[in-house]
PDB file of C-alpha atoms in Angstrom:
ATOM      1  CA  ASP A 133       0.000   0.000   0.000  1.00  0.00           C
ATOM      2  CA  ALA A 134       0.988   3.665   0.006  1.00  0.00           C
ATOM      3  CA  LYS A 135       2.454   3.277   3.509  1.00  0.00           C
ATOM      4  CA  GLY A 136       4.832   0.522   2.376  1.00  0.00           C
ATOM      5  CA  SER A 137       2.966  -2.370   4.009  1.00  0.00           C
ATOM      6  CA  LYS A 138       3.292  -5.722   2.266  1.00  0.00           C
ATOM      7  CA  LEU A 139       0.744  -8.537   2.630  1.00  0.00           C
ATOM      8  CA  THR A 140       1.650 -11.957   1.206  1.00  0.00           C
ATOM      9  CA  ILE A 141       0.104 -15.432   1.301  1.00  0.00           C
ATOM     10  CA  ASP A 142       2.763 -18.108   1.792  1.00  0.00           C
ATOM     11  CA  GLY A 143       0.617 -21.233   1.386  1.00  0.00           C
ATOM     12  CA  GLY A 144      -2.460 -23.069   2.467  1.00  0.00           C
ATOM     13  CA  SER A 145      -4.937 -25.861   1.919  1.00  0.00           C
ATOM     14  CA  MET A 146      -8.624 -26.262   1.214  1.00  0.00           C
ATOM     15  CA  ILE A 147     -10.816 -29.210   2.189  1.00  0.00           C
ATOM     16  CA  LEU A 148     -14.203 -29.672   0.505  1.00  0.00           C
ATOM     17  CA  ASP A 149     -16.262 -32.208   2.435  1.00  0.00           C
ATOM     18  CA  ALA A 150     -19.061 -34.249   0.881  1.00  0.00           C
ATOM     19  CA  ASP A 151     -21.553 -32.700   3.349  1.00  0.00           C
ATOM     20  CA  GLY A 152     -21.201 -29.282   1.650  1.00  0.00           C
ATOM     21  CA  THR A 153     -18.786 -27.714   4.147  1.00  0.00           C
ATOM     22  CA  TYR A 154     -15.304 -26.404   3.483  1.00  0.00           C
ATOM     23  CA  GLU A 155     -12.237 -25.373   5.449  1.00  0.00           C
ATOM     24  CA  LEU A 156      -9.593 -23.043   4.055  1.00  0.00           C
ATOM     25  CA  LYS A 157      -6.353 -22.709   6.027  1.00  0.00           C
ATOM     26  CA  TYR A 158      -3.620 -20.317   4.957  1.00  0.00           C
ATOM     27  CA  LYS A 159      -0.397 -18.780   6.169  1.00  0.00           C
ATOM     28  CA  GLY A 160       0.458 -15.204   5.513  1.00  0.00           C
ATOM     29  CA  LYS A 161       2.739 -12.368   6.355  1.00  0.00           C
ATOM     30  CA  LEU A 162       2.069  -8.665   6.886  1.00  0.00           C
ATOM     31  CA  ASN A 163       5.441  -6.952   6.896  1.00  0.00           C
ATOM     32  CA  ALA A 164       7.322  -8.911   9.625  1.00  0.00           C
ATOM     33  CA  LEU A 165       4.178 -10.338  11.307  1.00  0.00           C
ATOM     34  CA  THR A 166       3.293 -13.914  10.320  1.00  0.00           C
ATOM     35  CA  PHE A 167      -0.163 -15.407  10.801  1.00  0.00           C
ATOM     36  CA  ASP A 168      -2.222 -18.583  10.329  1.00  0.00           C
ATOM     37  CA  LEU A 169      -5.909 -18.125   9.502  1.00  0.00           C
ATOM     38  CA  THR A 170      -8.880 -20.372   8.817  1.00  0.00           C
ATOM     39  CA  ASP A 171     -12.024 -19.736   6.807  1.00  0.00           C
ATOM     40  CA  GLU A 172     -14.901 -22.208   7.213  1.00  0.00           C
ATOM     41  CA  GLY A 173     -18.393 -22.388   5.820  1.00  0.00           C
ATOM     42  CA  THR A 174     -20.559 -24.059   3.219  1.00  0.00           C
ATOM     43  CA  TYR A 175     -20.127 -24.483  -0.510  1.00  0.00           C
ATOM     44  CA  THR A 176     -22.297 -25.359  -3.486  1.00  0.00           C
ATOM     45  CA  LEU A 177     -21.188 -26.660  -6.856  1.00  0.00           C
ATOM     46  CA  SER A 178     -23.024 -25.721 -10.049  1.00  0.00           C
ATOM     47  CA  GLY A 179     -21.294 -27.026 -13.148  1.00  0.00           C
ATOM     48  CA  SER A 180     -17.688 -25.944 -12.720  1.00  0.00           C
ATOM     49  CA  THR A 181     -18.517 -22.971 -10.448  1.00  0.00           C
ATOM     50  CA  VAL A 182     -18.035 -23.318  -6.694  1.00  0.00           C
ATOM     51  CA  SER A 183     -19.746 -20.784  -4.414  1.00  0.00           C
ATOM     52  CA  PHE A 184     -18.363 -20.381  -0.885  1.00  0.00           C
ATOM     53  CA  THR A 185     -20.322 -18.861   2.009  1.00  0.00           C
ATOM     54  CA  PRO A 186     -18.179 -18.236   5.108  1.00  0.00           C
ATOM     55  CA  ASP A 187     -19.695 -19.000   8.539  1.00  0.00           C
ATOM     56  CA  ASP A 188     -18.326 -15.765  10.030  1.00  0.00           C
ATOM     57  CA  GLY A 189     -20.477 -13.451   7.916  1.00  0.00           C
ATOM     58  CA  ASP A 190     -17.722 -12.383   5.522  1.00  0.00           C
ATOM     59  CA  ALA A 191     -18.759 -11.842   1.911  1.00  0.00           C
ATOM     60  CA  PRO A 192     -19.334 -14.968  -0.197  1.00  0.00           C
ATOM     61  CA  TYR A 193     -16.831 -15.710  -2.957  1.00  0.00           C
ATOM     62  CA  THR A 194     -16.629 -18.017  -5.959  1.00  0.00           C
ATOM     63  CA  GLY A 195     -14.142 -20.284  -7.631  1.00  0.00           C
ATOM     64  CA  ARG A 196     -14.039 -22.732 -10.487  1.00  0.00           C
ATOM     65  CA  VAL A 197     -13.108 -26.374 -10.821  1.00  0.00           C
ATOM     66  CA  GLU A 198     -10.570 -27.235 -13.518  1.00  0.00           C
ATOM     67  CA  GLY A 199      -9.796 -30.949 -13.538  1.00  0.00           C
ATOM     68  CA  LYS A 200      -8.548 -31.772 -10.036  1.00  0.00           C
ATOM     69  CA  SER A 201      -7.971 -28.124  -9.104  1.00  0.00           C
ATOM     70  CA  VAL A 202     -10.066 -25.374  -7.531  1.00  0.00           C
ATOM     71  CA  LEU A 203      -9.164 -21.807  -8.505  1.00  0.00           C
ATOM     72  CA  VAL A 204     -10.479 -18.875  -6.462  1.00  0.00           C
ATOM     73  CA  ASN A 205     -10.108 -15.409  -7.964  1.00  0.00           C
ATOM     74  CA  GLY A 206     -10.241 -12.319  -5.798  1.00  0.00           C
ATOM     75  CA  PHE A 207     -10.271 -13.950  -2.338  1.00  0.00           C
ATOM     76  CA  ARG A 208     -10.128 -10.940  -0.014  1.00  0.00           C
ATOM     77  CA  ILE A 209      -7.935 -10.530   3.044  1.00  0.00           C
ATOM     78  CA  ALA A 210      -8.031  -7.128   4.734  1.00  0.00           C
ATOM     79  CA  GLY A 211      -9.548  -5.671   1.556  1.00  0.00           C
ATOM     80  CA  VAL A 212      -6.797  -7.032  -0.709  1.00  0.00           C
ATOM     81  CA  GLY A 213      -7.706  -9.525  -3.450  1.00  0.00           C
ATOM     82  CA  PHE A 214      -5.675 -12.704  -3.962  1.00  0.00           C
ATOM     83  CA  ASP A 215      -5.967 -15.440  -6.574  1.00  0.00           C
ATOM     84  CA  LEU A 216      -5.699 -18.855  -4.908  1.00  0.00           C
ATOM     85  CA  GLY A 217      -5.235 -22.274  -6.491  1.00  0.00           C
ATOM     86  CA  PHE A 218      -5.582 -25.705  -4.861  1.00  0.00           C
ATOM     87  CA  SER A 219      -4.876 -29.102  -6.442  1.00  0.00           C
ATOM     88  CA  SER A 220      -6.149 -32.483  -5.303  1.00  0.00           C
ATOM     89  CA  ASN A 221      -3.624 -34.924  -3.836  1.00  0.00           C
TER      90      ASN A 221
END
């Protein structure tokens, strides 16, 4: 940002359970401060589009399934958008 702050995502994982719930865990860094966060909620799949609704009241977001991967564009952390990609093991 204009103040010189730098926010990065260092890695993470996403679990999509058959019961329609998900858990997103990620590690990040804001300047020298490191953090581990979790986002949980429900998801629905329509064609190749996945819609995520967080339990904590944050804004819903969408992704798309490509083969064995889920790609999420514009996932927001502190107002900053990130593109995230997860591949199946």
